[in-house]
Amino acid sequence: MRDVAARAGVSLKTVSRAVNGEPNVSAAVQARVAAAVAELGFERNDLARSLRHGRSSATLGLLIEDVTNPFYAAIAHEIEQVAAEKGYLLITSSSQQQEERERELVAALTRRRVDGLLLVLGGGDHGFVAEAARTTPTVFLDRPPVGIAADAVLLDNRGGMHQAIEHLLEQGHRRIAFVSDPGELFTAAERLRGYREALTAAGLEIDDALVRLGRHDLGEAERIVEALLALPAGERPTAIVTGNNRHSVAAARALARVPNPVALVGFDDIELAELLARPLTVVAYDAGALGRHGAELIFSRLGATPAEQPPPREIVVPTRLIARGSGELGPSS
Amino acid sequence: MRDVAARAGVSLKTVSRAVNGEPNVSAAVQARVAAAVAELGFERNDLARSLRHGRSSATLGLLIEDVTNPFYAAIAHEIEQVAAEKGYLLITSSSQQQEERERELVAALTRRRVDGLLLVLGGGDHGFVAEAARTTPTVFLDRPPVGIAADAVLLDNRGGMHQAIEHLLEQGHRRIAFVSDPGELFTAAERLRGYREALTAAGLEIDDALVRLGRHDLGEAERIVEALLALPAGERPTAIVTGNNRHSVAAARALARVPNPVALVGFDDIELAELLARPLTVVAYDAGALGRHGAELIFSRLGATPAEQPPPREIVVPTRLIARGSGELGPSS
DNA sequence: GTGAAAGCGCTAACAG
DNA sequence: CTGTTAGCGCTTTCAC
């Protein structure tokens, strides 16, 4: 920038004004600066800018488990879209479900002075985010904050699971298995609660042998479903509900290998679900909405003065059941 | 940091040393600084650090079309993994296939002084990247640079298409359609070239009516395939090869709606392809490898002195055919 | 309309 | 081992 000033024969500050489109720069000077900028290939250093400017690195930070899961990709994409409209960029980082990585990455994002933090965190206490959340607008996505207060955008986990169970009950199922993540995970716990509530409301006993919670590693999940399917006649479930798209994929694979499949309803939609040999019935929702609302919550805080900051808010994204076939198999088919 | 220094009763520089784990800090002082840091909830400002430090914002910039496409998600994920090992974060931005966005985003990333640029750009001249590439290690992914020299990681597009066509020829197909992106796109052009080469090598004429290039908008792509399937008997293709995963999804959907389907081979693998009603035969490859190699190329330049910089390099990722059923349909089935 | 001085938070290069 | 000085590239403040 100093070089540009020298080249254009003006002061540093004038270049700054010209480059940033501030008022009080004559057309002639504006043009001279523009020419110098072009000749020197100058690009404003936004790091230095935000340092002095005090605020705004014009960057948001997102922490998810893994972008290759379409659920997270949808979230990341929507955040990025909202951010782009405001001239913000997005740093996306993956925890790989490791709490240590979560800590490291929140710290790394904070050190870079992101203007907002969007977090999908695992179980356990989230106290390590408290400090960052004090100075940076922070939104929890998919899972609520634990141990601290902050905005959150969640799914209607229980409601969605009610839809799934009620749908299967209508088909005559009475032995419905639930395959999902470990119960430490908020979403798994809530969906399990929905599962229990719906069964209990129908006057059925909960058979804990049909509740299988394990990491959403595809291989392990497949083995869990295989074990369920290998149960003797009376104990075998006639339907399975999965707790997320990874488990749905695993269950679909395991089911494809047995001669006498059972009904399946997945939580979260899957591309091409309708073209599967056994079209997948799912509890669907707008995953991107988690990101979109989250980004909007961030920007609403960014646009408000400290005095105007509202108390923590919670947004719940609705679910809906899409029947495609796999969930319409009867108990004896 | 100044507050920490005051609190610990040491100089600014000593805090800097302690915080960064530099040598020449006594254990006692180290402890006192650590205590002050904890009490004040201090987090080093990496923006200021990299400003002074001159180099390294410890951030890489990635420009893709859209993270919700699993192809790009795989790339982003691998880059992030490699970056994480070195303590780097990744800014992921989506062009949505708009050249104007590409320009804006490359500029935005450059202004933030990312240490490396990984770009998936559309057709047209890439001159607008030249200035950035001069000062920042830049790698082109999936599509080579046009008009400038830079590292690139590409797929074996022609080879992959040869595999697809040869496979279909072996099944007896002679009328094979090609459905892909517009020819301005390097990958589409190369795959089309592979298609032509393989057919010509087999002594067949190219029927341009069977070559349909259009944006990979799912709806439009479906209509293109429908049109092909609606051709009269003699003109109708007996097999279709798609140019990318979006077109494969579109083709699978369109094919599922007709009573007399044709063979289908997709370029790029799809999750659950084996569980589709008509299991999808594909030309598969390691999409993540594009990202992994790209990130490694960046870091190799980052670790080299200006004098050591090698000339632009090109890495080609191999493809392989996976037969699952849709590509093994005969011409008269 | 334009410029000079000061400083954002940190670290390189020296001193001590 | 620790502190001082200067300055990264930019913007704020205030003067002209």
XYZ file of C-alpha atoms in Angstrom, chain B residues 166-332:
167
model
C -14.542 -50.756 -23.928
C -16.621 -52.397 -21.259
C -19.828 -51.550 -23.093
C -18.387 -52.635 -26.427
C -17.615 -55.992 -24.873
C -21.269 -56.339 -23.960
C -22.075 -55.890 -27.632
C -23.216 -52.258 -27.552
C -22.734 -50.202 -30.685
C -24.982 -47.225 -30.011
C -23.589 -45.636 -26.882
C -24.710 -42.176 -25.822
C -22.542 -39.722 -23.892
C -24.240 -37.348 -21.459
C -22.091 -34.795 -19.729
C -21.213 -31.183 -19.012
C -20.686 -28.600 -21.733
C -17.525 -29.103 -23.739
C -15.976 -25.890 -22.431
C -15.244 -27.800 -19.283
C -11.903 -29.553 -19.462
C -13.132 -32.749 -17.852
C -16.129 -32.999 -20.163
C -13.954 -32.358 -23.204
C -11.397 -34.962 -22.161
C -14.005 -37.561 -21.368
C -15.685 -36.892 -24.682
C -12.327 -37.312 -26.337
C -11.872 -40.631 -24.571
C -15.348 -41.642 -25.719
C -14.554 -40.808 -29.329
C -11.142 -42.422 -29.259
C -12.479 -45.669 -27.873
C -15.317 -45.861 -30.365
C -13.073 -44.973 -33.262
C -10.499 -47.516 -32.163
C -13.258 -50.112 -32.356
C -13.976 -49.059 -35.915
C -17.253 -47.371 -35.110
C -18.596 -44.092 -36.443
C -19.408 -41.332 -33.957
C -23.086 -40.421 -34.042
C -23.239 -36.831 -32.819
C -26.917 -37.257 -32.029
C -25.820 -39.471 -29.157
C -23.541 -36.841 -27.642
C -25.490 -34.612 -25.300
C -23.623 -31.987 -23.362
C -25.461 -29.762 -20.893
C -25.110 -28.210 -17.468
C -25.131 -30.666 -14.637
C -28.356 -29.338 -13.276
C -30.231 -32.448 -12.248
C -33.540 -31.491 -13.799
C -32.123 -30.577 -17.163
C -29.919 -33.656 -17.225
C -32.934 -35.853 -16.597
C -34.723 -34.300 -19.518
C -31.720 -34.891 -21.739
C -31.711 -38.574 -20.874
C -35.461 -38.796 -21.352
C -35.051 -37.356 -24.810
C -32.454 -39.975 -25.664
C -34.695 -42.753 -24.447
C -37.590 -41.422 -26.480
C -35.710 -41.745 -29.756
C -37.164 -44.194 -32.290
C -35.878 -47.766 -32.252
C -33.010 -47.506 -34.705
C -31.727 -44.219 -33.324
C -32.136 -44.988 -29.669
C -28.915 -45.733 -27.807
C -28.581 -49.136 -26.176
C -26.227 -47.748 -23.562
C -25.477 -44.431 -21.893
C -22.269 -43.203 -20.357
C -22.497 -40.219 -18.038
C -19.727 -37.720 -17.492
C -20.005 -37.185 -13.738
C -21.933 -38.159 -10.654
C -24.641 -35.515 -11.117
C -25.429 -36.806 -14.578
C -25.328 -40.369 -13.290
C -27.971 -39.584 -10.700
C -30.089 -37.878 -13.332
C -29.708 -40.769 -15.749
C -30.527 -43.352 -13.098
C -33.690 -41.439 -12.254
C -34.764 -41.120 -15.855
C -33.994 -44.769 -16.568
C -36.016 -45.914 -13.585
C -39.089 -44.423 -15.182
C -38.971 -46.254 -18.505
C -40.088 -49.853 -19.066
C -37.250 -50.743 -21.404
C -34.062 -49.362 -19.895
C -30.646 -49.276 -21.477
C -27.224 -49.982 -20.026
C -25.614 -47.258 -17.925
C -22.056 -46.603 -16.869
C -21.390 -43.590 -14.664
C -18.207 -41.600 -14.274
C -17.466 -41.213 -10.543
C -18.751 -43.606 -7.910
C -21.859 -43.054 -5.822
C -22.580 -44.229 -2.313
C -25.101 -47.081 -2.270
C -24.643 -47.578 -6.020
C -24.575 -51.317 -5.328
C -27.970 -51.223 -3.637
C -29.844 -49.480 -6.399
C -32.641 -51.372 -8.093
C -30.273 -51.426 -11.043
C -26.850 -51.483 -9.366
C -24.736 -48.846 -11.010
C -21.590 -49.734 -12.917
C -19.093 -46.905 -12.661
C -15.675 -45.627 -13.517
C -14.445 -45.055 -9.986
C -11.461 -43.216 -8.582
C -10.218 -41.775 -5.345
C -11.702 -38.277 -5.405
C -10.049 -37.479 -2.110
C -6.686 -38.120 -3.746
C -7.129 -34.939 -5.754
C -7.271 -33.025 -2.504
C -4.569 -34.986 -0.788
C -2.034 -34.612 -3.579
C -3.010 -30.986 -4.020
C -2.372 -30.183 -0.377
C 0.918 -32.040 -0.489
C 2.023 -30.046 -3.505
C 1.209 -26.847 -1.622
C 3.181 -27.889 1.432
C 6.136 -29.013 -0.642
C 6.343 -25.502 -2.084
C 5.762 -23.944 1.303
C 8.706 -25.907 2.629
C 11.041 -24.929 -0.184
C 13.069 -21.762 -0.671
C 12.330 -19.622 -3.735
C 15.424 -21.051 -5.392
C 14.302 -24.595 -4.742
C 10.859 -24.218 -6.304
C 10.379 -26.974 -8.856
C 8.698 -26.286 -12.192
C 4.936 -26.850 -12.352
C 4.030 -30.450 -11.733
C 1.070 -32.507 -12.837
C -0.275 -35.524 -11.004
C -2.804 -37.852 -12.598
C -5.116 -39.961 -10.460
C -6.027 -43.335 -12.001
C -9.515 -44.712 -12.538
C -10.937 -48.211 -12.472
C -14.151 -49.757 -13.651
C -16.492 -51.322 -11.116
C -19.111 -53.586 -12.708
C -22.291 -53.820 -10.702
C -25.013 -54.609 -13.177
C -26.226 -51.497 -14.959
C -23.292 -51.630 -17.330
C -23.675 -55.321 -18.053
C -27.078 -55.105 -19.682
C -26.840 -56.268 -23.266
C -27.907 -54.177 -26.267
C -31.187 -56.041 -26.731
